[in-house]
Amino acid sequence: MKDRFKITLGILAVSITLGCGSSKVNSQASKKPKNIILLIGDGMGLSQVSASYFYKDTTPNFERFNTIGLIKTSAADALVCDSAASATAYATGVTTYNGAIAVDMQKQPVATIIEKITPKNISTGIISTSSIVHATPASFYAHESSRKSYDEIASYLPNSNIDFIAGGGKQFLDKNKREDKRDIFQELIDKGYSVETKNLPKVASEKKQAIFLADDGMLKMLEGRGDFLPSATKIALEKLSKNENGFFLMVEGAQIDWGGHSNEAEYLISELIDFDNTIGVALDFAANNGETLVIVTADHETGGFTLAADGGNYNKIKPMFSTGGHSATMIPIFAEGPGQEDFGGIYKNTTLFQKMMNIFNKK
Ligand code: MG
Ligand code: ZN
């Protein structure tokens, strides 16, 4: 990838010209979606999205979206948001403090979108390249006052009713590693799950499916994670789309954020490209399915990342960072499919929850 840091603006112009058309989308715009795929690129600000144009060999899937907006990310107690408060905003519609997992300012549980739509017999799924008990996925099914309560968060999984779960985090389910010695794997099996801890299955199971492929976070792309995220998304869509009542699938590209924290451009960009490939899987499915809204956003920006000119050379990009933490910059949101027209504009993170619930409440 390193040689591509020297990519010229000329090449960029070509890749934009070759951008995918999206004519089929407009005919869908007025229909109501049955399904929502929410893809969250953790730490993915506009410079991160822009990087896909400079460092991906093919036209980024971001270009297939026609509705684009910006999200204001601040938490209740801080201008700069963390992943827990942000995911809680998306999952529950409540503005809360940094570190909160689907609890409000008084540390009281707030029902998540998954908990609200499960009684409507809508199928649900969560996939992440972090551990499944990490802040972003956790906020969709657990209620804890601290994002660090990983054992407690894992305890919510057996009763979560989530139909498809995939990510890392084995150590938090393992009776030999948990303080309370609970065997969360067995509890999942007792609740009717097919549990997989070695490889991603090739096809979806008839049962509810829980797949844990790392002790903690999944490998980095640079370490050989391969196609876990796009492939798990494909299997989830195959499984969830069997439900006539519709589905909600949350897919997280978690490590865009980790590359930002460590100020490693190659790490960040390789994770971003993997996330873009996963967006492609979601958009291809939605284009075939016709009743699926695809939403792509971030939770906050990480690293204060910029695509700076390399000194005086305006034909050479030098990716740079301004912080090892998060930043308060607004983050982009993209929507494609029936109902997309509701997702443009500038709005708070909590509004995304309301917009998604409007769709499921119309059912
Ligand atoms: Mg995350
Ligand atoms: Zn972060």
Short mmCIF file of C-alpha atoms and ligand atoms in Angstrom, two decimals:
data_model
loop_
_atom_site.label_atom_id
_atom_site.label_comp_id
_atom_site.label_asym_id
_atom_site.label_seq_id
_atom_site.Cartn_x
_atom_site.Cartn_y
_atom_site.Cartn_z
CA MET A 1 0.00 0.00 0.00
CA LYS A 2 2.88 2.35 0.76
CA ASP A 3 3.65 3.15 -2.85
CA ARG A 4 0.09 4.33 -3.27
CA PHE A 5 0.72 7.17 -0.86
CA LYS A 6 2.24 8.80 -3.92
CA ILE A 7 -0.94 8.52 -5.96
CA THR A 8 -1.54 11.46 -8.20
CA LEU A 9 -4.60 13.59 -8.65
CA GLY A 10 -4.72 12.39 -12.25
CA ILE A 11 -5.45 8.86 -11.12
CA LEU A 12 -8.07 10.16 -8.72
CA ALA A 13 -9.86 11.91 -11.55
CA VAL A 14 -10.00 8.66 -13.51
CA SER A 15 -11.44 6.72 -10.60
CA ILE A 16 -14.17 9.30 -10.10
CA THR A 17 -15.10 9.19 -13.78
CA LEU A 18 -15.45 5.41 -13.55
CA GLY A 19 -17.85 5.67 -10.59
CA CYS A 20 -20.76 3.25 -10.48
CA GLY A 21 -24.08 4.49 -11.77
CA SER A 22 -27.01 4.31 -9.41
CA SER A 23 -30.01 4.75 -11.65
CA LYS A 24 -31.92 1.81 -10.18
CA VAL A 25 -32.10 3.54 -6.84
CA ASN A 26 -34.42 6.40 -7.66
CA SER A 27 -37.26 4.08 -8.57
CA GLN A 28 -37.07 2.64 -5.03
CA ALA A 29 -36.96 5.93 -3.22
CA SER A 30 -40.69 6.25 -2.55
CA LYS A 31 -41.25 2.67 -1.32
CA LYS A 32 -41.05 1.74 2.35
CA PRO A 33 -38.11 -0.45 3.38
CA LYS A 34 -38.71 -3.73 5.16
CA ASN A 35 -35.10 -4.22 6.23
CA ILE A 36 -32.32 -1.96 7.52
CA ILE A 37 -28.60 -2.66 7.32
CA LEU A 38 -26.71 -0.19 9.52
CA LEU A 39 -22.97 -0.17 8.88
CA ILE A 40 -20.88 1.70 11.44
CA GLY A 41 -17.29 2.59 10.62
CA ASP A 42 -15.93 3.28 14.09
CA GLY A 43 -13.88 6.49 14.01
CA MET A 44 -14.67 7.13 10.34
CA GLY A 45 -14.67 10.84 9.58
CA LEU A 46 -14.73 12.46 6.17
CA SER A 47 -10.94 12.25 5.72
CA GLN A 48 -11.14 8.51 6.39
CA VAL A 49 -13.89 8.18 3.76
CA SER A 50 -11.83 10.34 1.39
CA ALA A 51 -8.85 8.02 1.87
CA SER A 52 -10.77 5.24 0.13
CA TYR A 53 -10.59 7.33 -3.05
CA PHE A 54 -6.82 7.63 -2.86
CA TYR A 55 -5.87 4.17 -1.61
CA LYS A 56 -8.43 1.72 -2.98
CA ASP A 57 -7.77 0.16 -6.38
CA THR A 58 -11.42 0.26 -7.41
CA THR A 59 -14.09 2.93 -7.08
CA PRO A 60 -15.20 3.07 -3.44
CA ASN A 61 -18.69 1.83 -2.70
CA PHE A 62 -19.34 5.14 -0.93
CA GLU A 63 -19.91 6.51 -4.42
CA ARG A 64 -23.03 4.36 -4.83
CA PHE A 65 -24.98 6.46 -2.32
CA ASN A 66 -27.25 9.30 -3.37
CA THR A 67 -28.40 10.53 0.03
CA ILE A 68 -25.69 11.97 2.25
CA GLY A 69 -25.87 13.88 5.53
CA LEU A 70 -23.78 14.87 8.52
CA ILE A 71 -24.17 13.77 12.14
CA LYS A 72 -23.42 15.84 15.22
CA THR A 73 -21.77 13.47 17.68
CA SER A 74 -21.39 15.16 21.08
CA ALA A 75 -22.24 13.17 24.21
CA ALA A 76 -24.34 14.47 27.13
CA ASP A 77 -21.28 15.06 29.30
CA ALA A 78 -18.61 15.80 26.68
CA LEU A 79 -18.15 17.67 23.42
CA VAL A 80 -16.09 14.78 22.09
CA CYS A 81 -17.98 11.51 22.01
CA ASP A 82 -16.84 7.96 22.66
CA SER A 83 -18.14 4.81 20.99
CA ALA A 84 -20.37 3.82 23.91
CA ALA A 85 -22.34 7.08 24.09
CA SER A 86 -22.58 7.19 20.31
CA ALA A 87 -23.77 3.61 19.89
CA THR A 88 -26.21 4.16 22.74
CA ALA A 89 -27.58 7.19 20.85
CA TYR A 90 -28.05 5.08 17.71
CA ALA A 91 -29.44 2.07 19.58
CA THR A 92 -31.76 3.86 22.03
CA GLY A 93 -32.25 7.49 20.96
CA VAL A 94 -30.92 8.76 24.29
CA THR A 95 -28.06 11.22 24.73
CA THR A 96 -25.91 9.89 27.53
CA TYR A 97 -22.42 10.02 29.03
CA ASN A 98 -19.24 8.62 27.51
CA GLY A 99 -18.82 5.01 28.60
CA ALA A 100 -22.55 4.25 28.93
CA ILE A 101 -23.86 1.02 27.40
CA ALA A 102 -27.57 1.61 26.63
CA VAL A 103 -28.19 3.40 29.93
CA ASP A 104 -29.25 7.02 30.44
CA MET A 105 -27.63 9.75 32.56
CA GLN A 106 -29.15 8.16 35.68
CA LYS A 107 -27.59 4.83 34.65
CA GLN A 108 -31.04 3.38 34.01
CA PRO A 109 -31.46 0.90 31.13
CA VAL A 110 -33.08 2.23 27.96
CA ALA A 111 -34.62 -0.23 25.49
CA THR A 112 -32.56 -0.72 22.35
CA ILE A 113 -33.79 -0.91 18.77
CA ILE A 114 -33.17 -4.67 18.89
CA GLU A 115 -35.25 -5.03 22.05
CA LYS A 116 -38.01 -2.90 20.52
CA ILE A 117 -38.32 -4.72 17.20
CA THR A 118 -37.81 -8.32 18.39
CA PRO A 119 -41.43 -8.52 19.67
CA LYS A 120 -42.54 -7.47 16.16
CA ASN A 121 -40.90 -10.70 14.92
CA ILE A 122 -38.27 -8.77 13.01
CA SER A 123 -34.96 -10.65 12.80
CA THR A 124 -31.77 -9.03 14.07
CA GLY A 125 -28.03 -9.42 13.69
CA ILE A 126 -24.79 -7.86 14.91
CA ILE A 127 -21.34 -8.28 13.42
CA SER A 128 -18.11 -6.60 14.47
CA THR A 129 -14.37 -6.82 13.93
CA SER A 130 -13.94 -6.04 17.65
CA SER A 131 -15.02 -8.35 20.43
CA ILE A 132 -18.80 -8.61 20.49
CA VAL A 133 -18.82 -7.12 24.02
CA HIS A 134 -16.97 -3.98 22.90
CA ALA A 135 -18.83 -0.67 23.22
CA THR A 136 -20.37 -0.39 19.76
CA PRO A 137 -22.05 -3.81 19.45
CA ALA A 138 -22.70 -4.00 23.24
CA SER A 139 -24.90 -0.90 23.18
CA PHE A 140 -27.36 -2.73 20.92
CA TYR A 141 -28.12 -5.55 23.40
CA ALA A 142 -26.67 -4.88 26.89
CA HIS A 143 -27.28 -2.33 29.63
CA GLU A 144 -24.26 -1.46 31.76
CA SER A 145 -23.08 1.73 33.44
CA SER A 146 -19.52 1.07 32.23
CA ARG A 147 -18.34 -0.08 28.83
CA LYS A 148 -15.52 -1.94 30.59
CA SER A 149 -17.86 -4.44 32.30
CA TYR A 150 -17.15 -7.01 29.59
CA ASP A 151 -18.16 -10.12 31.57
CA GLU A 152 -21.47 -8.51 32.52
CA ILE A 153 -22.08 -7.37 28.94
CA ALA A 154 -21.51 -10.92 27.66
CA SER A 155 -24.12 -12.19 30.13
CA TYR A 156 -26.80 -10.42 28.08
CA LEU A 157 -26.09 -12.45 24.94
CA PRO A 158 -28.00 -15.69 25.73
CA ASN A 159 -31.25 -13.75 26.30
CA SER A 160 -30.65 -11.18 23.57
CA ASN A 161 -32.77 -13.02 20.98
CA ILE A 162 -30.35 -11.76 18.33
CA ASP A 163 -30.54 -14.17 15.38
CA PHE A 164 -27.00 -13.73 14.07
CA ILE A 165 -23.95 -12.72 16.11
CA ALA A 166 -20.39 -12.66 14.76
CA GLY A 167 -17.16 -11.15 16.05
CA GLY A 168 -14.45 -11.69 18.64
CA GLY A 169 -14.65 -11.96 22.43
CA LYS A 170 -14.40 -15.67 23.33
CA GLN A 171 -12.63 -14.97 26.62
CA PHE A 172 -15.65 -13.10 27.96
CA LEU A 173 -17.92 -16.14 27.42
CA ASP A 174 -15.50 -18.75 28.72
CA LYS A 175 -16.24 -20.16 32.20
CA ASN A 176 -12.52 -20.60 32.81
CA LYS A 177 -11.81 -16.93 32.20
CA ARG A 178 -14.89 -15.29 33.71
CA GLU A 179 -14.87 -14.28 37.34
CA ASP A 180 -18.35 -15.71 37.95
CA LYS A 181 -17.44 -18.99 36.13
CA ARG A 182 -20.65 -18.82 34.07
CA ASP A 183 -20.43 -20.79 30.82
CA ILE A 184 -21.96 -18.34 28.35
CA PHE A 185 -21.24 -20.67 25.41
CA GLN A 186 -23.40 -23.37 27.04
CA GLU A 187 -26.07 -20.82 27.94
CA LEU A 188 -26.23 -19.78 24.27
CA ILE A 189 -26.58 -23.43 23.22
CA ASP A 190 -29.32 -23.91 25.83
CA LYS A 191 -31.14 -20.94 24.30
CA GLY A 192 -31.11 -22.60 20.90
CA TYR A 193 -27.99 -21.09 19.36
CA SER A 194 -25.61 -22.84 17.07
CA VAL A 195 -22.24 -21.70 18.46
CA GLU A 196 -19.09 -21.56 16.33
CA THR A 197 -15.65 -20.69 17.70
CA LYS A 198 -13.22 -21.85 14.99
CA ASN A 199 -14.20 -20.75 11.50
CA LEU A 200 -16.82 -18.70 9.81
CA PRO A 201 -19.43 -21.19 8.56
CA LYS A 202 -19.92 -21.29 4.79
CA VAL A 203 -23.70 -21.10 5.02
CA ALA A 204 -26.27 -19.81 7.44
CA SER A 205 -27.68 -22.13 10.09
CA GLU A 206 -31.39 -22.82 10.55
CA LYS A 207 -30.85 -22.04 14.23
CA LYS A 208 -29.90 -18.75 15.78
CA GLN A 209 -26.19 -18.38 15.16
CA ALA A 210 -23.37 -17.09 17.41
CA ILE A 211 -19.85 -16.99 15.97
CA PHE A 212 -16.81 -15.96 18.02
CA LEU A 213 -13.51 -16.17 16.21
CA ALA A 214 -11.01 -14.42 18.52
CA ASP A 215 -10.35 -14.21 22.25
CA ASP A 216 -10.72 -10.44 22.17
CA GLY A 217 -10.78 -8.27 19.03
CA MET A 218 -10.49 -9.93 15.61
CA LEU A 219 -7.11 -9.83 13.86
CA LYS A 220 -6.16 -6.66 11.98
CA MET A 221 -6.47 -6.75 8.19
CA LEU A 222 -2.69 -6.24 8.15
CA GLU A 223 -2.32 -9.43 10.24
CA GLY A 224 -4.45 -11.53 7.90
CA ARG A 225 -8.09 -11.20 9.01
CA GLY A 226 -9.04 -11.77 5.39
CA ASP A 227 -12.66 -11.47 4.30
CA PHE A 228 -14.31 -12.06 7.69
CA LEU A 229 -16.39 -8.87 7.66
CA PRO A 230 -17.82 -9.03 4.12
CA SER A 231 -18.29 -12.82 4.36
CA ALA A 232 -20.04 -12.72 7.74
CA THR A 233 -22.26 -9.97 6.36
CA LYS A 234 -23.16 -12.16 3.37
CA ILE A 235 -24.08 -15.11 5.60
CA ALA A 236 -26.09 -12.87 7.92
CA LEU A 237 -28.05 -11.43 5.00
CA GLU A 238 -28.73 -14.92 3.64
CA LYS A 239 -30.09 -15.92 7.04
CA LEU A 240 -31.97 -12.79 8.09
CA SER A 241 -33.63 -12.18 4.73
CA LYS A 242 -35.65 -15.40 5.16
CA ASN A 243 -37.88 -13.54 7.59
CA GLU A 244 -40.96 -12.12 5.81
CA ASN A 245 -41.30 -9.55 8.61
CA GLY A 246 -37.94 -7.98 7.86
CA PHE A 247 -34.63 -7.61 9.65
CA PHE A 248 -32.19 -5.19 11.24
CA LEU A 249 -28.47 -5.90 10.84
CA MET A 250 -25.71 -3.81 12.45
CA VAL A 251 -22.24 -4.31 10.97
CA GLU A 252 -19.25 -2.59 12.54
CA GLY A 253 -15.84 -1.89 11.04
CA ALA A 254 -14.37 -1.45 14.51
CA GLN A 255 -10.70 -1.12 13.78
CA ILE A 256 -10.78 2.01 11.62
CA ASP A 257 -10.91 3.60 15.07
CA TRP A 258 -7.96 1.56 16.35
CA GLY A 259 -5.77 2.61 13.45
CA GLY A 260 -6.75 6.20 14.27
CA HIS A 261 -5.88 5.80 17.95
CA SER A 262 -2.45 4.42 17.11
CA ASN A 263 -1.94 7.04 14.39
CA GLU A 264 -1.07 4.32 11.88
CA ALA A 265 -2.33 5.32 8.44
CA GLU A 266 -1.77 1.90 6.86
CA TYR A 267 -3.71 0.20 9.65
CA LEU A 268 -6.54 2.71 9.35
CA ILE A 269 -6.72 2.56 5.55
CA SER A 270 -6.61 -1.24 5.32
CA GLU A 271 -9.52 -1.42 7.76
CA LEU A 272 -11.37 1.28 5.84
CA ILE A 273 -11.01 -0.62 2.55
CA ASP A 274 -12.31 -3.80 4.22
CA PHE A 275 -15.27 -1.78 5.49
CA ASP A 276 -15.90 -0.36 2.02
CA ASN A 277 -15.89 -3.90 0.59
CA THR A 278 -18.48 -4.83 3.20
CA ILE A 279 -20.61 -1.84 2.18
CA GLY A 280 -20.46 -3.30 -1.34
CA VAL A 281 -21.90 -6.61 -0.07
CA ALA A 282 -24.74 -4.75 1.64
CA LEU A 283 -25.50 -2.59 -1.40
CA ASP A 284 -25.43 -5.56 -3.78
CA PHE A 285 -27.85 -7.43 -1.53
CA ALA A 286 -30.11 -4.38 -1.27
CA ALA A 287 -30.12 -3.80 -5.03
CA ASN A 288 -31.38 -7.37 -5.55
CA ASN A 289 -33.75 -7.37 -2.61
CA GLY A 290 -35.47 -4.04 -3.32
CA GLU A 291 -36.89 -3.65 0.21
CA THR A 292 -33.67 -2.91 2.09
CA LEU A 293 -32.34 0.43 3.25
CA VAL A 294 -28.56 0.58 3.65
CA ILE A 295 -27.24 3.19 6.07
CA VAL A 296 -23.52 3.83 6.51
CA THR A 297 -22.13 6.13 9.16
CA ALA A 298 -19.51 6.39 11.91
CA ASP A 299 -19.83 6.99 15.63
CA HIS A 300 -17.27 9.79 15.86
CA GLU A 301 -14.00 10.67 14.15
CA THR A 302 -10.72 9.24 15.50
CA GLY A 303 -7.22 10.63 15.22
CA GLY A 304 -8.02 14.06 13.81
CA PHE A 305 -7.02 12.40 10.55
CA THR A 306 -6.24 14.52 7.47
CA LEU A 307 -5.01 13.89 3.94
CA ALA A 308 -2.41 16.65 3.94
CA ALA A 309 -0.28 17.60 0.96
CA ASP A 310 3.27 16.34 1.47
CA GLY A 311 5.01 19.66 2.09
CA GLY A 312 5.04 21.64 -1.14
CA ASN A 313 4.11 18.63 -3.27
CA TYR A 314 0.40 18.96 -4.02
CA ASN A 315 0.53 15.72 -6.00
CA LYS A 316 1.46 13.66 -2.98
CA ILE A 317 -0.75 12.90 0.02
CA LYS A 318 0.73 12.58 3.47
CA PRO A 319 -1.84 11.14 5.88
CA MET A 320 -1.49 12.90 9.23
CA PHE A 321 -3.08 12.80 12.67
CA SER A 322 -3.70 15.56 15.18
CA THR A 323 -4.62 13.41 18.20
CA GLY A 324 -4.38 9.90 19.60
CA GLY A 325 -8.00 10.26 20.72
CA HIS A 326 -11.30 11.19 19.12
CA SER A 327 -12.33 14.52 17.60
CA ALA A 328 -15.59 16.48 17.60
CA THR A 329 -15.82 16.84 13.82
CA MET A 330 -19.17 15.96 12.26
CA ILE A 331 -19.30 12.56 10.62
CA PRO A 332 -20.90 11.64 7.30
CA ILE A 333 -23.98 9.46 6.94
CA PHE A 334 -24.95 7.74 3.69
CA ALA A 335 -28.29 6.13 2.84
CA GLU A 336 -29.40 4.11 -0.16
CA GLY A 337 -32.62 2.28 -0.85
CA PRO A 338 -36.30 2.81 -0.09
CA GLY A 339 -36.74 5.52 2.56
CA GLN A 340 -33.31 7.02 1.91
CA GLU A 341 -34.73 10.52 1.43
CA ASP A 342 -35.27 10.82 5.20
CA PHE A 343 -31.56 10.55 5.98
CA GLY A 344 -30.06 13.66 4.40
CA GLY A 345 -29.36 16.89 6.32
CA ILE A 346 -27.48 17.69 9.51
CA TYR A 347 -28.79 16.14 12.71
CA LYS A 348 -27.85 14.65 16.08
CA ASN A 349 -26.84 11.03 16.54
CA THR A 350 -30.03 10.33 18.52
CA THR A 351 -32.11 11.35 15.48
CA LEU A 352 -30.76 8.34 13.56
CA PHE A 353 -32.48 6.08 16.10
CA GLN A 354 -35.77 7.93 15.59
CA LYS A 355 -35.49 7.72 11.82
CA MET A 356 -34.85 3.97 11.94
CA MET A 357 -37.67 3.39 14.42
CA ASN A 358 -40.05 5.39 12.19
CA ILE A 359 -39.44 2.75 9.55
CA PHE A 360 -40.00 -0.23 11.85
CA ASN A 361 -42.99 1.40 13.57
CA LYS A 362 -44.76 1.78 10.22
CA LYS A 363 -44.90 -1.97 9.91
MG MG B 1 -16.49 0.27 18.10
ZN ZN B 2 -12.03 5.14 19.78
#
